[in-house]
Coordinates of C-alpha atoms in Angstrom, one line a residue:
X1 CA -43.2 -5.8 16.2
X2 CA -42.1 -2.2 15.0
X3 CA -40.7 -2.6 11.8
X4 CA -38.5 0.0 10.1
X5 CA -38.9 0.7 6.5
X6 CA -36.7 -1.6 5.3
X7 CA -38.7 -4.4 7.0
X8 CA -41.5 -3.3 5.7
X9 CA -40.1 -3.4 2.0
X10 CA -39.2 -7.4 2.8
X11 CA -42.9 -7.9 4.4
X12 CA -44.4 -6.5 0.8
X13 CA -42.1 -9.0 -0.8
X14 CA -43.9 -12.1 1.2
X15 CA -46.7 -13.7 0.0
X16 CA -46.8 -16.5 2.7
X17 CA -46.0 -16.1 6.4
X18 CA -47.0 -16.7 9.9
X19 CA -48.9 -14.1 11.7
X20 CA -46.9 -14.6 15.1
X21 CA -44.1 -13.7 13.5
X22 CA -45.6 -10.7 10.9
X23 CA -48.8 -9.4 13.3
X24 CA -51.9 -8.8 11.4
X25 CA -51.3 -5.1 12.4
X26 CA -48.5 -5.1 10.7
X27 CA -50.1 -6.6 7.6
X28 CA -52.3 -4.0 7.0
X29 CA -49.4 -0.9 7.5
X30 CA -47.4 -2.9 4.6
X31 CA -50.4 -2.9 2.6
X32 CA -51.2 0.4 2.7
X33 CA -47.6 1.8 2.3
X34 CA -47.1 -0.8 -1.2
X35 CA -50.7 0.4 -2.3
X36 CA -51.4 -3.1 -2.7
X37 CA -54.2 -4.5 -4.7
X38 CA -54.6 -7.9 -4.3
X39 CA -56.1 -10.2 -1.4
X40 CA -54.9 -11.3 1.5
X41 CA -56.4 -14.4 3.4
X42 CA -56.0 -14.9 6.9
X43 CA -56.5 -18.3 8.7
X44 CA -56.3 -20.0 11.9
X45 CA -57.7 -23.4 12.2
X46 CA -61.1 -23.8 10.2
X47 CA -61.4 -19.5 10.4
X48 CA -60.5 -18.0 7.3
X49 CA -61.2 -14.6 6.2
X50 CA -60.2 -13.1 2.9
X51 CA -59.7 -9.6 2.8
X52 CA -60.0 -7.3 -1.0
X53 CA -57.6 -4.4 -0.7
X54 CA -58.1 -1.8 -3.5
X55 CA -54.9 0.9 -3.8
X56 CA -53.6 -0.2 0.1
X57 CA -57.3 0.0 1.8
X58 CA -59.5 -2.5 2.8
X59 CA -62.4 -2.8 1.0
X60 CA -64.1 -6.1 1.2
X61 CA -63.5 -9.1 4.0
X62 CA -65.5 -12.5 3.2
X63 CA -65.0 -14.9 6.4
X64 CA -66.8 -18.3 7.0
X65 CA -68.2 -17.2 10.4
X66 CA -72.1 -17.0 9.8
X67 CA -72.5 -13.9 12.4
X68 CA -70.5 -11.9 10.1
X69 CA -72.8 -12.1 7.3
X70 CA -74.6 -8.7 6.6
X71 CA -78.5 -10.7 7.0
X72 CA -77.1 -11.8 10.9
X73 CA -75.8 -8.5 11.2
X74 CA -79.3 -7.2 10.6
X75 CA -81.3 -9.3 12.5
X76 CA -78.7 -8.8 15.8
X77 CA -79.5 -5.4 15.2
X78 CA -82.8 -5.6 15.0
X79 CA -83.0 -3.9 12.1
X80 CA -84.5 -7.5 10.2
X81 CA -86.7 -10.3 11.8
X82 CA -85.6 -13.6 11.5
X83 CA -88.4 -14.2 8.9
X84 CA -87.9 -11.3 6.6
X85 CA -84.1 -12.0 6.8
X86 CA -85.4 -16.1 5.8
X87 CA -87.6 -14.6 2.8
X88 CA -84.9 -12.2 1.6
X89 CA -82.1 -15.1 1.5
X90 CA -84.7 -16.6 -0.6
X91 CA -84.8 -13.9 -3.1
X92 CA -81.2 -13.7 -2.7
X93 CA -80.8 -16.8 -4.5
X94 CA -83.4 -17.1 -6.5
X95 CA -82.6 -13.9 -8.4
X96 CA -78.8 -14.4 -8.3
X97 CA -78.6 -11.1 -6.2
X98 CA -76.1 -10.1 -2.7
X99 CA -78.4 -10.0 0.3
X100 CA -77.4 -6.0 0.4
X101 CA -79.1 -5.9 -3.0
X102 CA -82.1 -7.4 -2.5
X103 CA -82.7 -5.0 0.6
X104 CA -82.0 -1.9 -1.1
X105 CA -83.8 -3.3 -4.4
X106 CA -87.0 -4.3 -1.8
X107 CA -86.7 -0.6 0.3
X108 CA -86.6 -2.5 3.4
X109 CA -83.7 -0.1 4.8
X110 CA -82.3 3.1 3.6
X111 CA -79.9 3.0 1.3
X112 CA -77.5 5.7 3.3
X113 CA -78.5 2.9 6.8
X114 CA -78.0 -0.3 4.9
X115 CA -74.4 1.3 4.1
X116 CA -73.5 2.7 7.2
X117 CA -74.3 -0.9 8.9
X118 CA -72.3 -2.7 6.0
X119 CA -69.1 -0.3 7.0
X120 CA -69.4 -1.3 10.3
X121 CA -69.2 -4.8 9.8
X122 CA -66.6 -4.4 7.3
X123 CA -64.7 -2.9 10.1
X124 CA -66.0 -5.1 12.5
X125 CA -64.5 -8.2 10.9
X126 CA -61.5 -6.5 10.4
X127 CA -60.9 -6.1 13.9
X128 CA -61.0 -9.6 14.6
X129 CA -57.6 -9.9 12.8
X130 CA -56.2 -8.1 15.6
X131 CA -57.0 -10.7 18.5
X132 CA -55.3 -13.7 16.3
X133 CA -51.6 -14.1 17.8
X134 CA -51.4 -17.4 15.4
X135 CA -52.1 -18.5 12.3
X136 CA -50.9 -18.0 8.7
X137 CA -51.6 -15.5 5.9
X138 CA -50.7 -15.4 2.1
X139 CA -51.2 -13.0 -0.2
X140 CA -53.3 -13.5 -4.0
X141 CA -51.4 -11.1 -6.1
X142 CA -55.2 -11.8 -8.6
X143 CA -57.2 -9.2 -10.2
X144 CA -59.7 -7.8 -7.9
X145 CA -63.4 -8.1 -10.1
X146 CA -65.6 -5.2 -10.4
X147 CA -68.4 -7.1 -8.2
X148 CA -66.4 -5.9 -5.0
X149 CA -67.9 -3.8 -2.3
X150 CA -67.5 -0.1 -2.6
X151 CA -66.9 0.0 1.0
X152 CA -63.6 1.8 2.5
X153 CA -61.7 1.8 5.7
X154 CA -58.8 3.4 6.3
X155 CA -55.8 1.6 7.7
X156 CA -54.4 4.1 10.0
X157 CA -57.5 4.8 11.9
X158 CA -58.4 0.8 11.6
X159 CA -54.6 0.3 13.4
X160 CA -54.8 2.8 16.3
X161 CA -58.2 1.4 17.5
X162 CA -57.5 -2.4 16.6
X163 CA -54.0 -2.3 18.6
X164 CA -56.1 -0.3 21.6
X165 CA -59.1 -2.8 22.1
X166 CA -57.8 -6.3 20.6
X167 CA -54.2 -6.8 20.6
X168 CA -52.2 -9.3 23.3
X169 CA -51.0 -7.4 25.8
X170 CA -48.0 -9.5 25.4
X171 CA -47.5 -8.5 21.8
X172 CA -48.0 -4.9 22.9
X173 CA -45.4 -5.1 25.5
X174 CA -42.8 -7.0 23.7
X175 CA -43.1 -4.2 20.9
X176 CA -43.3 -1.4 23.2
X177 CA -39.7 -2.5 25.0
X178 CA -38.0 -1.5 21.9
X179 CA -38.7 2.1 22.9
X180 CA -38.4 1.8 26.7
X181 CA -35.4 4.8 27.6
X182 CA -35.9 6.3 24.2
X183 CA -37.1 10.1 23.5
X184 CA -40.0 9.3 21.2
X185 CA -40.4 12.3 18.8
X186 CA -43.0 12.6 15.9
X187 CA -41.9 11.5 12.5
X188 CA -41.2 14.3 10.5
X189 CA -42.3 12.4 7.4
X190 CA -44.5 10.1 8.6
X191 CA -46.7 7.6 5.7
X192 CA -50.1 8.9 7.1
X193 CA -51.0 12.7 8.0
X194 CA -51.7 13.0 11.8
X195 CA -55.2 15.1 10.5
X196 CA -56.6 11.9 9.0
X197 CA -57.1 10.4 12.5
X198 CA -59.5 10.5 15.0
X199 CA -58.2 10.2 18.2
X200 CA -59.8 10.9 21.8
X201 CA -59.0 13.0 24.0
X202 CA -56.6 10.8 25.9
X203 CA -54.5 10.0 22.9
X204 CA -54.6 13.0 21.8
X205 CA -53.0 14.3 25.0
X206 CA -50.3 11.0 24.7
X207 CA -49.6 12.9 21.3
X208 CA -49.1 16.3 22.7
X209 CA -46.2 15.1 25.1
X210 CA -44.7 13.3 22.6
X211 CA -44.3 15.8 20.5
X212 CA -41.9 17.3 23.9
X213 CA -40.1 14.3 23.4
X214 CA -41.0 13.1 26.1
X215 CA -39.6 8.8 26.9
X216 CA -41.9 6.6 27.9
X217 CA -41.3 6.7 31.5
X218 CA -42.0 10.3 31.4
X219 CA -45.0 9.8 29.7
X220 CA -46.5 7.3 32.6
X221 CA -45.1 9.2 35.2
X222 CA -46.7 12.9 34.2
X223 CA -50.2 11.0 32.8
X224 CA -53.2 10.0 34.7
X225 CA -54.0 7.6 31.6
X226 CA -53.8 3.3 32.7
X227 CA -50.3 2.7 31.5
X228 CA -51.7 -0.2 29.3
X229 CA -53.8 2.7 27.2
X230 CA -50.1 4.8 26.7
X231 CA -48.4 1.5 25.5
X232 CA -51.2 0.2 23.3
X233 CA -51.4 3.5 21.4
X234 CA -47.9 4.0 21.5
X235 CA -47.4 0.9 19.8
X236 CA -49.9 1.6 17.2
X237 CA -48.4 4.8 16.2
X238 CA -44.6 3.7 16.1
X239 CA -46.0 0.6 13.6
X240 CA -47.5 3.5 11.4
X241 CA -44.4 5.2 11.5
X242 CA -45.9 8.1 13.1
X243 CA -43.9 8.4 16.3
X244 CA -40.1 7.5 16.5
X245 CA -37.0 7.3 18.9
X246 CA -35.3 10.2 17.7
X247 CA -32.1 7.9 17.6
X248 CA -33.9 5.6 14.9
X249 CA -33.9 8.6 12.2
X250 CA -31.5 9.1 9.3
X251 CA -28.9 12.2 10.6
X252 CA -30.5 14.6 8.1
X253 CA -34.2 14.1 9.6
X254 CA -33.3 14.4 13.0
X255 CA -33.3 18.2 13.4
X256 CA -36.1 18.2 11.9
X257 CA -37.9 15.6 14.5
X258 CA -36.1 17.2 17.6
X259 CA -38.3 19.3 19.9
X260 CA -37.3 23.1 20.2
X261 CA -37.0 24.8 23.2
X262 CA -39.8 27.8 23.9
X263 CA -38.7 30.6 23.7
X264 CA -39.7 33.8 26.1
X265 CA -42.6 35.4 25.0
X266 CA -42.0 39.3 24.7
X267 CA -44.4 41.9 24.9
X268 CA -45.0 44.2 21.4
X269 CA -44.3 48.2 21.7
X270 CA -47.1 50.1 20.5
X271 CA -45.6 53.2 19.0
X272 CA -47.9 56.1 19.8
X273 CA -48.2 58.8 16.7
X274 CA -47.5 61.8 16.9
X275 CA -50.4 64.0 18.4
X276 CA -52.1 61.1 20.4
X277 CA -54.6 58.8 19.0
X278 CA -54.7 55.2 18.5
X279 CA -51.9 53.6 16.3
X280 CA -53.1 51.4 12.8
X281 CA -52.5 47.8 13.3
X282 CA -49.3 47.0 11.3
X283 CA -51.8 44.6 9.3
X284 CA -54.7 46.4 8.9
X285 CA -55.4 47.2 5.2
X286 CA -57.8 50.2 3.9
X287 CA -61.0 48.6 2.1
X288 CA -59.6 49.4 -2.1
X289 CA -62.4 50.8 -4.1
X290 CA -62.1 48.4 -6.9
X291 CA -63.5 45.6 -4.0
X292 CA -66.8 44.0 -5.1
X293 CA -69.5 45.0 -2.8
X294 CA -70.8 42.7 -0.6
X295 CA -74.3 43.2 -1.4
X296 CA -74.1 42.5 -4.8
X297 CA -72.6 38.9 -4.3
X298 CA -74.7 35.9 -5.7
X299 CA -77.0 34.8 -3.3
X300 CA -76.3 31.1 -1.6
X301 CA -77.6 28.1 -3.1
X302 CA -79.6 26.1 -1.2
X303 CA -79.8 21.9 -0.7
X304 CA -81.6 19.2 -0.1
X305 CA -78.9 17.5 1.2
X306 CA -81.3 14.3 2.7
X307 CA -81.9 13.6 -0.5
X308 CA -78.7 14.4 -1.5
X309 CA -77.1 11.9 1.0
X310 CA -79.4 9.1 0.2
X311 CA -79.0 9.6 -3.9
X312 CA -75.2 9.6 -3.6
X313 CA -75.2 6.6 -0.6
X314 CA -77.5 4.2 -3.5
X315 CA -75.3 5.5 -5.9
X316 CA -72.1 4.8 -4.4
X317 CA -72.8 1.4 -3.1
X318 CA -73.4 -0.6 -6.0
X319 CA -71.3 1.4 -8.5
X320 CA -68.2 -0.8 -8.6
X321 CA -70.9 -3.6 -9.6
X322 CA -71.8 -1.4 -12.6
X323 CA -71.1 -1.3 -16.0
X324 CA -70.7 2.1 -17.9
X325 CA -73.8 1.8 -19.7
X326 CA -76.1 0.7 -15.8
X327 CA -73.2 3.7 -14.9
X328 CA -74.6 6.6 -16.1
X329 CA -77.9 5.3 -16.3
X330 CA -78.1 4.4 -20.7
X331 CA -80.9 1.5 -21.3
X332 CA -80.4 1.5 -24.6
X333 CA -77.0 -0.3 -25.7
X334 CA -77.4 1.4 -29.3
X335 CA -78.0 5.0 -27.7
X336 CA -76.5 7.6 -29.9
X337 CA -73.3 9.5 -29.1
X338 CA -75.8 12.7 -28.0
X339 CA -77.9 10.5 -25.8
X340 CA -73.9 9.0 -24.4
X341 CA -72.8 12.9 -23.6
X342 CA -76.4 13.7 -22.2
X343 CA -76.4 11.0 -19.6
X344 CA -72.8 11.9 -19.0
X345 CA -73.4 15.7 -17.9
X346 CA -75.9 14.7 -15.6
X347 CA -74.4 12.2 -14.0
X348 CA -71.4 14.8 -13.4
X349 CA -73.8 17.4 -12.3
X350 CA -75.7 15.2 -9.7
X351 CA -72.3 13.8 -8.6
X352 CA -70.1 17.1 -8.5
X353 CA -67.7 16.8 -5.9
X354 CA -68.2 20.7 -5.0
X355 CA -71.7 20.9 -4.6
X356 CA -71.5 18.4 -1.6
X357 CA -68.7 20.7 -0.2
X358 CA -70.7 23.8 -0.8
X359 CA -74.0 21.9 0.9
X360 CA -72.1 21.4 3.8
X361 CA -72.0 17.2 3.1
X362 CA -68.0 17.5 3.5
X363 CA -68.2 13.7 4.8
X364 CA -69.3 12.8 1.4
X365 CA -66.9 14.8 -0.8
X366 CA -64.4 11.8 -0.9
X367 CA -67.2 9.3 -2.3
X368 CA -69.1 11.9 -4.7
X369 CA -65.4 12.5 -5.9
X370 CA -64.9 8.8 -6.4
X371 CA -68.3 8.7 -8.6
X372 CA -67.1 11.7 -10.3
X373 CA -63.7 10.0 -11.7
X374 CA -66.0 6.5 -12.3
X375 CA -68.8 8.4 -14.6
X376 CA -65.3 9.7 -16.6
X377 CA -64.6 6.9 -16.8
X378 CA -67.7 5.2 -18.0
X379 CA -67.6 7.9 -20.8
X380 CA -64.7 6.8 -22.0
X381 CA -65.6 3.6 -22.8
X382 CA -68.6 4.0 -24.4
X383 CA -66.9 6.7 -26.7
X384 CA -64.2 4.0 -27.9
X385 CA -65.8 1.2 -30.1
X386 CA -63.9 -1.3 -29.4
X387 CA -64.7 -1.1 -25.4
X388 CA -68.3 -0.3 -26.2
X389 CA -68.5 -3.8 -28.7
X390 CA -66.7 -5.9 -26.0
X391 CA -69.0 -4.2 -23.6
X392 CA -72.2 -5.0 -25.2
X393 CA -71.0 -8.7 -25.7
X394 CA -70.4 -9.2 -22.1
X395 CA -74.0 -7.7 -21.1
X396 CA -75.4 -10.5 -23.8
X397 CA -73.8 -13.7 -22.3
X398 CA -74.7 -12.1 -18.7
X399 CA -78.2 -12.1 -19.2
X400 CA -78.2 -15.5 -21.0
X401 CA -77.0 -16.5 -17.8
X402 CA -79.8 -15.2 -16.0
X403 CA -82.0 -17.6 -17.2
X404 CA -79.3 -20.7 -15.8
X405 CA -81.9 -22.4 -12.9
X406 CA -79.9 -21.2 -9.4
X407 CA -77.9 -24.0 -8.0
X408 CA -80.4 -25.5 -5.2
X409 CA -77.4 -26.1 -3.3
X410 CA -76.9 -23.1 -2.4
X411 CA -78.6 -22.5 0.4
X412 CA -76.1 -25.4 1.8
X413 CA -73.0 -23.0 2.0
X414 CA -74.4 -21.6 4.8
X415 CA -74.8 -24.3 6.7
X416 CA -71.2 -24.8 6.1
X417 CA -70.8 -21.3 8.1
X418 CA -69.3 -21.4 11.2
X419 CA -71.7 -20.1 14.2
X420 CA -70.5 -18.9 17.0
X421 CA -74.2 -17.9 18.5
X422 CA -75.3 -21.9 18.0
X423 CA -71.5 -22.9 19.9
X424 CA -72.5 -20.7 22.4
X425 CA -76.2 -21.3 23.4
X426 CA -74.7 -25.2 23.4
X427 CA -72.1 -23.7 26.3
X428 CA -74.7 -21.9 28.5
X429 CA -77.3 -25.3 28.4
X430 CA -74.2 -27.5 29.3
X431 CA -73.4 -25.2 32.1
X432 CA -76.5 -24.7 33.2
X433 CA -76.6 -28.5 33.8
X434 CA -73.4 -28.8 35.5
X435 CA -71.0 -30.3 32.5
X436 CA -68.5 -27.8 32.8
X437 CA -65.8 -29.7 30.6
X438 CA -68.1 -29.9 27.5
X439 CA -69.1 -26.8 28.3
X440 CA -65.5 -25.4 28.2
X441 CA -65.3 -26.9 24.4
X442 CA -68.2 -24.9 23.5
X443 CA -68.1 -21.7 24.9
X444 CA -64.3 -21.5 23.7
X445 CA -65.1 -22.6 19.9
X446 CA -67.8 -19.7 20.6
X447 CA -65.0 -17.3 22.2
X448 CA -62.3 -18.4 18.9
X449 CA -65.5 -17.4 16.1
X450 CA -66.1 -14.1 17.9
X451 CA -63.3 -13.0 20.2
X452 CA -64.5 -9.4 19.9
X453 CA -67.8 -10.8 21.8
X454 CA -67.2 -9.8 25.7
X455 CA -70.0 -12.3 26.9
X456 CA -68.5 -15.0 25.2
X457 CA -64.9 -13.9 27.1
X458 CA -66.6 -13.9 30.4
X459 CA -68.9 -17.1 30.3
X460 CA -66.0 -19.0 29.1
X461 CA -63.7 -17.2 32.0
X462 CA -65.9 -18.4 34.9
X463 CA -67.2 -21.4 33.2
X464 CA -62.7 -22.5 33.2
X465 CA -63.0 -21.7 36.7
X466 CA -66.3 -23.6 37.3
X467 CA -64.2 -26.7 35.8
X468 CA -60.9 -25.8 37.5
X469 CA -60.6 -23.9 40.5
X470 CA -56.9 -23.7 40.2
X471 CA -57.5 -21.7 37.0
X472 CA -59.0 -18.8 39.6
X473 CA -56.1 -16.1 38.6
X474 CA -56.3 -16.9 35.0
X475 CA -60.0 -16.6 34.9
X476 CA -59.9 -12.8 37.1
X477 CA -57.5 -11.8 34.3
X478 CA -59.7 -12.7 31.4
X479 CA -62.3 -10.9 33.4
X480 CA -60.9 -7.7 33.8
X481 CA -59.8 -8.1 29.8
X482 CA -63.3 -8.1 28.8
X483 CA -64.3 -5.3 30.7
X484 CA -60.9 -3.2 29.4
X485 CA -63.0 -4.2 25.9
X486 CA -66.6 -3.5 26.9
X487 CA -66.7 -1.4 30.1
X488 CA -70.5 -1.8 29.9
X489 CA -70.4 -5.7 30.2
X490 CA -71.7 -6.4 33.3
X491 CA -71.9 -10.6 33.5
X492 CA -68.1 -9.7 33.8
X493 CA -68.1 -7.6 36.5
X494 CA -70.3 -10.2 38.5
X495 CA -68.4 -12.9 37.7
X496 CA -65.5 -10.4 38.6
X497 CA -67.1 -10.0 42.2
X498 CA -67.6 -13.5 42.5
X499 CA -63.5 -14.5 42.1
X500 CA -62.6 -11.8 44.0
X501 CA -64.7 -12.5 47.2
X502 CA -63.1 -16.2 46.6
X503 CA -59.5 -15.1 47.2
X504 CA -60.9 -12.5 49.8
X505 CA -60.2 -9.3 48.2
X506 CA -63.7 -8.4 49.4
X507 CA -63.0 -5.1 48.4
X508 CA -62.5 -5.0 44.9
X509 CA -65.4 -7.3 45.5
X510 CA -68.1 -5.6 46.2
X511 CA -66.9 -2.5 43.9
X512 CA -67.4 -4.9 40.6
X513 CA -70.8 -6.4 42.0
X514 CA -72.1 -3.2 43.0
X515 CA -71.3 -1.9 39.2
X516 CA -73.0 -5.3 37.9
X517 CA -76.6 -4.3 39.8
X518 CA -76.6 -1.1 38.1
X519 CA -75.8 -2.6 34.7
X520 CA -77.9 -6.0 34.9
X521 CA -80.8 -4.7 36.4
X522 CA -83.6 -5.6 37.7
X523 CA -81.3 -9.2 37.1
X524 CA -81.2 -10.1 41.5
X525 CA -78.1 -12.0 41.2
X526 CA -75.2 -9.5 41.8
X527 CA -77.3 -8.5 45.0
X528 CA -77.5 -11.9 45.9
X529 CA -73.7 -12.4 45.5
X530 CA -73.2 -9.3 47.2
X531 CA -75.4 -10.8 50.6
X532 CA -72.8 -14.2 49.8
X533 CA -69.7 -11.5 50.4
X534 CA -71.3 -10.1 52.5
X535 CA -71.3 -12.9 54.7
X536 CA -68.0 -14.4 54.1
X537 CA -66.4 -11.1 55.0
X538 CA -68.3 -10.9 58.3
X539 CA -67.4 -14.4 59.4
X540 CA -63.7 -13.7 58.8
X541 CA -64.0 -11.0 61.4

């Protein structure tokens, strides 16, 4: 789906639909153009995933699949064992904490790692949206609470590479016939500026052609890029409303969008002065007097930016949990109005937007500018008495909650999790003992919690094969789709090499299980399934 404006404007309008018909993709554009704030929840049998958008970004995503929890997160990546992840769940609930607090509070990572690793997996569950071409969403028009993540991702970037590794290819070529015969031009006033993105080197050379206005058989035709990469990124751009058939603009935009022809490039004349000598660029301006001299500029400050990054990363993460007082830092809730404007100029000075941009830290501007407008913020409040008096109030009843005994059920929810990682290890034992039908059941309830999990994709492809050997082309396909996601997964390419040599396209075959020795090494069986094709091949002689 490529929706024009005006669909978009009905899409805001919706707060119930099915994703097949409004693609999850498309969500998110319609979320950013309306600047929503509000929350939208996704689900698709017992998945559900509720997503906090603050001004039109993404900002939170709670989902009831256990291995998207930040303490699974940390022990896949090693950066937690599974007991220190047990004792700090512990703590979790016992001091009425988030996980993430209890492992910045304990120093276990740093802060600036905890966060980076938290962004990720706020992306990461994002992405999953993409792969669901079912299912229904509706939108919480509620106030989002201040105990939100400060996490942000931004939707165009989230789009582009969401469409490119985990959209159906169907969906992408259904969308993508709309502009089949078309010139495709850039948007002359697209929603989202073409800077913002970060695109590689392919797609940014799909870009640069399009900007010719080029069509799309063009494009394929003059490209070395797999025409399945062109589409997919196509399609993400003409969602965004970044690219367009020229056709599909209002009259008064379409000069604008149309590509002009080069003209000839002509050659300056360099008028010689009288007498010989070199002629003075056109440009070129005689130093005036009144210019400062260089040498008496201020000399440049210098920063610690390490400890700079860290102090605004600890800073930033937990701020939206803050009140003003925690805010700028006040223990005292009957501080005086000196001690309020004390704590408030160095908050601003440790936070100034420009001396991040002066250390170089340009990454970080955005957040320390985000701080900057909170500690104002925070100022304000405790300036006006009335917000100060309510303020104080609700710090009284939170800490007479504090001493409220912590439900001991707790520790149930997640049990009530959904885990993919249990589903699965069910799927490999069945297999492994020759029960390929319950097998199936597992590894695909593992494949539906994670779809973004390549193993999971290629033990469930052979293992549909194992169990049906008339599902041999649909299993190749699902194969080669997990390596189009992970071209690093190498249990695919063996299984790969396996299918192929059974429909004899011995080939292809030994290419994918010669790539699956280098990757699974010093695993023997791609060599062994290479002797196997070996074989076969020779006997067919």
């Amino acid at each position: 789906m490529i929706p024009s404006p005006e669909q978009v404007h009905d899409i805001i309008q919706q707060t119930e639909g099915d994703l097949s018909a409004v693609p999850f993709a498309v969500l998110l554009h319609a979320s950013a153009v309306a600047k929503r704030t509000a929350y939208l929840d996704i689900l698709r049998g017992p998945l559900k995933k509720s997503i906090v958008f603050v001004d039109g970004a993404p900002v939170d995503c709670e989902s009831n699949l256990l291995h998207e929890t930040i303490g699974r997160v940390l022990v896949a990546r090693q950066a937690l064992s599974e007991e220190q992840y047990q004792s700090l769940l512990a703590k979790s609930v016992n001091d009425g904490l988030s996980f993430a607090d209890v492992v910045m509070r304990d120093g276990v990572i740093s802060a600036s790692e905890l966060y980076k690793l938290m962004q990720g997996n706020l992306a990461k569950k994002l992405l999953d949206g993409f792969s669901w071409s079912d299912g229904r969403f509706q939108v919480r028009e509620e106030p989002v609470p201040k105990t939100n993540s400060s996490l942000h991702i931004k939707v165009p970037q989230l789009v582009i590479t969401g469409v490119a590794k985990f959209s159906a290819q169907d969906e992408v070529n259904l969308a993508v016939s709309e502009l089949v015969g078309k010139q495709l031009v850039l948007h002359p006033e697209p929603p989202y500026a073409l800077d913002d993105l970060r695109l590689s080197i392919d797609q940014r050379r799909v870009l640069e052609m399009v900007k010719q206005g080029k069509r799309l058989d063009e494009l394929a035709a003059e490209m070395t890029i797999p025409f399945d990469d062109i589409t997919r990124l196509l399609y993400a751009l003409a969602m965004l409303g970044i690219i367009v058939p020229l056709r599909w603009l209002p009259h008064e935009l379409r000069k604008q969008a149309a590509p002009r022809k080069k003209r000839p490039v002509t050659t300056g004349v360099i008028v010689i002065p009288p007498g010989g000598g070199a002629a003075q660029p056109p440009e070129s301006v005689a130093p005036s007097a009144d210019a400062p001299d260089a040498t008496l500029a201020s000399p440049k400050r210098t920063y610690n930016v390490d400890a700079m990054r860290e102090r605004l990363t600890v800073a930033y993460e937990g701020h939206r949990k803050k009140d003003a007082f925690e805010l700028l830092g006040i223990v005292d809730e009957s501080a005086s109005q000196e001690d309020i404007e004390h704590a408030y100029l160095t908050f601003s000075r440790t936070f100034a937007p420009w001396r991040y941009e002066e250390a170089g830290l340009t990454e970080l501007v955005e957040q320390a500018e985000d701080m900057f407008i909170a500690g104002g913020q925070a100022f304000g409040d405790l300036c006006d008495a009335e917000r100060r008096n309510q303020l104080v109030v609700q710090r009284r009843n939170r800490r007479a909650q504090r001493h409220v005994q912590a439900d001991p059920n707790q520790f149930a929810i997640q049990s009530e999790l959904l885990d993919s990682e249990t589903q699965f290890k069910r799927g490999i034992e069945l297999t492994r003992a020759g029960n390929y039908r319950e097998a199936l059941e597992q590894l695909q309830f593992a494949h539906d919690f994670d779809p973004q999990n390549p193993l999971y994709r290629a033990e469930l492809a052979y293992t549909r094969f194992m169990n049906d050997r008339g599902a041999l082309n649909h299993s190749v396909r699902e194969l080669r789709e997990a390596i189009r996601i992970d071209k690093r997964c190498g249990i695919a390419y063996f299984y790969l090499g396996k299918l192929y040599t059974e429909l004899s396209r011995y080939d292809e075959a030994e290419k994918a299980l010669r790539k699956a020795m280098k990757i699974l090494s010093p695993d023997r069986r791609p060599i062994e399934a290479l002797k196997e094709m070996a074989a076969r091949r020779k006997s067919r002689r």
